[in-house]
């Protein structure tokens, strides 16, 4: 029996060493994938730390993957051995509006994920990768990249000349910067680090705000937009920042709430302002297979250069996780899993 390698969560916050596992055979409707690389998302840390109730232990974590099809199960069409692919975050959400029945299983949560060299997934939950990116680049797309794409392109429907406000310089915000620029938008970005803001400018941000120096950063945003506010916000922090994001948004604008980096406590925000300005405030949790495929095809046409902070390997995944926890990274932290 051919053996693969994996690392498992064996307790809250505890990752096993590298273990040997039998390589599975794909069942009807499945693909056997060889995983080249994965990347770490905030969602992964919540799961590793036991913050998502009911997840199995032990299990292989992580949803992001750049992979190659190794074997095609019975009844599968549209894929062949050797195809470069990305598995979806949600294994059942193919297209259309989401509902509760489509939000599980999640790769790396209810089923084993991408921190292993071989994994079987339903073919309905796989898309072809952009041909113009490396495996490390592709590994950044499935969760953070798609969340950014859906927020900016699918939900806010940003058009040339509009203005987008982004918070921080994590994986979602930097991906949103690239996609907003792809749409021809003006970008304002916030951070507590002047160094990171300079790097964001180098990537194409038009205006920057240090929120430690300007705690009422929403007023600075209004000043930058002649008092009107931005067309869309990608809100990653949660808590009190949601209210400021709403105050910084124009009449008829859109706020995508995609994260809770400041914690899970309830946000307090001006509900009357949401009504008066006719705002759309929408929760965004990654996206469907249809969204993922649209993003990948756009990347093939327009190009995309994801920001990768650092690259680790399977044996040093603990160090990669610790680096993300330290919050000093700029962009995505990638783990090489298998050989190219």
Tab-separated table of C-alpha atoms in Angstrom, residues 2-163:
chain	number	residue	atom	x	y	z
A	2	UNK	CA	1.364	3.407	-0.976
A	3	UNK	CA	1.885	5.718	1.986
A	4	UNK	CA	1.351	9.438	2.214
A	5	UNK	CA	2.231	11.936	4.916
A	6	UNK	CA	0.022	14.087	7.101
A	7	UNK	CA	-0.189	16.086	10.295
A	8	UNK	CA	-3.242	15.908	12.528
A	9	UNK	CA	-4.863	17.947	15.263
A	10	UNK	CA	-4.687	15.658	18.294
A	11	UNK	CA	-6.019	18.099	20.907
A	12	UNK	CA	-6.918	21.767	21.301
A	13	UNK	CA	-3.968	23.692	19.914
A	14	UNK	CA	-1.870	20.534	19.497
A	15	UNK	CA	-0.542	19.279	16.151
A	16	UNK	CA	0.931	15.811	15.721
A	17	UNK	CA	4.292	15.160	14.179
A	18	UNK	CA	4.464	13.978	10.573
A	19	UNK	CA	2.651	10.642	10.330
A	20	UNK	CA	2.376	8.008	7.595
A	21	UNK	CA	-1.090	7.293	6.176
A	22	UNK	CA	-2.426	4.934	3.543
A	23	UNK	CA	-3.211	6.722	0.294
A	24	UNK	CA	-6.974	6.351	-0.272
A	25	UNK	CA	-8.668	5.352	-3.507
A	26	UNK	CA	-11.344	7.696	-4.853
A	27	UNK	CA	-14.924	6.511	-4.622
A	28	UNK	CA	-17.518	7.135	-7.294
A	29	UNK	CA	-17.773	10.883	-7.926
A	30	UNK	CA	-14.455	11.663	-6.203
A	31	UNK	CA	-10.958	12.739	-7.181
A	32	UNK	CA	-7.735	11.675	-5.488
A	33	UNK	CA	-5.596	14.795	-5.179
A	34	UNK	CA	-1.897	15.147	-4.532
A	35	UNK	CA	-1.517	18.254	-2.378
A	36	UNK	CA	1.431	20.507	-3.182
A	37	UNK	CA	0.800	23.437	-0.834
A	38	UNK	CA	-1.660	24.895	1.646
A	39	UNK	CA	-1.922	28.212	3.495
A	40	UNK	CA	-3.125	29.275	6.923
A	41	UNK	CA	-6.324	31.227	7.529
A	42	UNK	CA	-7.782	32.693	10.724
A	43	UNK	CA	-10.554	30.118	10.400
A	44	UNK	CA	-7.935	27.365	10.664
A	45	UNK	CA	-6.601	28.757	13.929
A	46	UNK	CA	-10.100	28.838	15.418
A	47	UNK	CA	-10.537	25.189	14.489
A	48	UNK	CA	-7.123	24.148	15.775
A	49	UNK	CA	-7.858	25.800	19.121
A	50	UNK	CA	-11.190	24.026	19.558
A	51	UNK	CA	-13.277	27.105	18.805
A	52	UNK	CA	-15.625	25.295	16.399
A	53	UNK	CA	-17.854	22.873	18.334
A	54	UNK	CA	-18.216	19.267	17.273
A	55	UNK	CA	-15.164	18.841	15.055
A	56	UNK	CA	-13.561	15.386	15.096
A	57	UNK	CA	-10.219	14.770	16.801
A	58	UNK	CA	-7.864	13.626	15.444
A	59	UNK	CA	-8.286	15.228	12.021
A	60	UNK	CA	-6.127	16.805	9.321
A	61	UNK	CA	-6.650	20.611	9.284
A	62	UNK	CA	-6.650	23.358	6.624
A	63	UNK	CA	-8.985	24.112	3.744
A	64	UNK	CA	-6.658	25.805	1.242
A	65	UNK	CA	-4.877	23.597	-1.272
A	66	UNK	CA	-3.073	23.655	-4.564
A	67	UNK	CA	-3.226	20.110	-5.876
A	68	UNK	CA	-2.882	17.811	-8.865
A	69	UNK	CA	-5.408	15.154	-9.827
A	70	UNK	CA	-3.799	11.734	-9.328
A	71	UNK	CA	-6.779	9.458	-9.918
A	72	UNK	CA	-10.336	9.943	-11.171
A	73	UNK	CA	-13.225	8.071	-9.571
A	74	UNK	CA	-16.036	6.401	-11.476
A	75	UNK	CA	-18.572	8.696	-13.093
A	76	UNK	CA	-16.406	11.832	-12.968
A	77	UNK	CA	-16.220	13.991	-16.088
A	78	UNK	CA	-14.222	17.138	-16.795
A	79	UNK	CA	-11.063	16.114	-14.940
A	80	UNK	CA	-8.079	13.942	-15.818
A	81	UNK	CA	-4.944	12.792	-14.064
A	82	UNK	CA	-2.389	15.601	-14.129
A	83	UNK	CA	-4.890	18.472	-13.950
A	84	UNK	CA	-3.938	21.233	-11.514
A	85	UNK	CA	-6.895	22.004	-9.280
A	86	UNK	CA	-8.221	23.742	-6.164
A	87	UNK	CA	-10.719	22.074	-3.811
A	88	UNK	CA	-13.529	24.230	-2.458
A	89	UNK	CA	-13.873	25.382	1.149
A	90	UNK	CA	-17.528	24.264	1.215
A	91	UNK	CA	-17.738	20.791	-0.310
A	92	UNK	CA	-21.483	21.022	-1.128
A	93	UNK	CA	-22.043	24.660	-2.154
A	94	UNK	CA	-21.794	24.550	-5.929
A	95	UNK	CA	-23.775	27.639	-6.985
A	96	UNK	CA	-26.646	29.941	-6.134
A	97	UNK	CA	-27.657	31.241	-2.693
A	98	UNK	CA	-26.200	29.522	0.342
A	99	UNK	CA	-28.322	27.718	2.909
A	100	UNK	CA	-27.539	25.824	6.087
A	101	UNK	CA	-27.384	22.477	4.314
A	102	UNK	CA	-24.579	23.698	2.047
A	103	UNK	CA	-22.263	25.046	4.768
A	104	UNK	CA	-21.005	21.636	5.884
A	105	UNK	CA	-18.776	19.794	5.442
A	106	UNK	CA	-15.835	22.183	5.292
A	107	UNK	CA	-12.498	20.788	4.169
A	108	UNK	CA	-10.308	20.535	7.267
A	109	UNK	CA	-13.233	20.799	9.688
A	110	UNK	CA	-15.784	18.006	9.437
A	111	UNK	CA	-13.533	16.056	7.044
A	112	UNK	CA	-9.764	15.752	6.748
A	113	UNK	CA	-8.140	18.728	5.067
A	114	UNK	CA	-5.051	19.782	3.159
A	115	UNK	CA	-2.184	19.327	5.620
A	116	UNK	CA	-1.490	15.952	4.005
A	117	UNK	CA	0.011	14.751	0.760
A	118	UNK	CA	-3.107	12.931	-0.505
A	119	UNK	CA	-6.812	13.649	-0.067
A	120	UNK	CA	-10.020	12.489	-1.769
A	121	UNK	CA	-12.696	15.122	-2.415
A	122	UNK	CA	-15.960	15.194	-4.392
A	123	UNK	CA	-15.359	16.281	-7.980
A	124	UNK	CA	-18.295	18.709	-7.627
A	125	UNK	CA	-16.129	20.623	-5.112
A	126	UNK	CA	-13.068	21.102	-7.336
A	127	UNK	CA	-12.136	23.685	-9.984
A	128	UNK	CA	-9.206	23.970	-12.363
A	129	UNK	CA	-6.439	26.225	-11.070
A	130	UNK	CA	-5.295	29.365	-12.884
A	131	UNK	CA	-2.652	28.212	-15.356
A	132	UNK	CA	-0.474	31.274	-14.761
A	133	UNK	CA	0.213	30.798	-11.018
A	134	UNK	CA	2.605	28.643	-8.994
A	135	UNK	CA	1.413	26.061	-6.480
A	136	UNK	CA	2.359	28.421	-3.644
A	137	UNK	CA	0.320	31.213	-5.238
A	138	UNK	CA	-2.666	28.945	-5.829
A	139	UNK	CA	-2.619	27.802	-2.196
A	140	UNK	CA	-3.651	31.330	-1.136
A	141	UNK	CA	-6.856	31.404	-3.173
A	142	UNK	CA	-9.395	28.966	-1.741
A	143	UNK	CA	-10.380	30.820	1.443
A	144	UNK	CA	-8.833	34.300	1.746
A	145	UNK	CA	-8.647	34.923	-1.989
A	146	UNK	CA	-12.211	33.811	-2.618
A	147	UNK	CA	-13.569	35.756	0.365
A	148	UNK	CA	-11.951	38.894	-1.062
A	149	UNK	CA	-13.221	38.187	-4.576
A	150	UNK	CA	-16.771	37.569	-3.454
A	151	UNK	CA	-16.788	40.694	-1.254
A	152	UNK	CA	-15.431	43.064	-3.905
A	153	UNK	CA	-16.650	41.600	-7.186
A	154	UNK	CA	-19.696	39.407	-6.545
A	155	UNK	CA	-21.402	41.231	-3.660
A	156	UNK	CA	-20.318	44.890	-3.847
A	157	UNK	CA	-19.999	44.677	-7.661
A	158	UNK	CA	-17.286	47.314	-7.665
A	159	UNK	CA	-16.902	49.272	-10.896
A	160	UNK	CA	-14.120	51.491	-12.273
A	161	UNK	CA	-13.799	54.781	-10.418
A	162	UNK	CA	-15.440	53.598	-7.214
A	163	UNK	CA	-13.671	53.566	-3.833
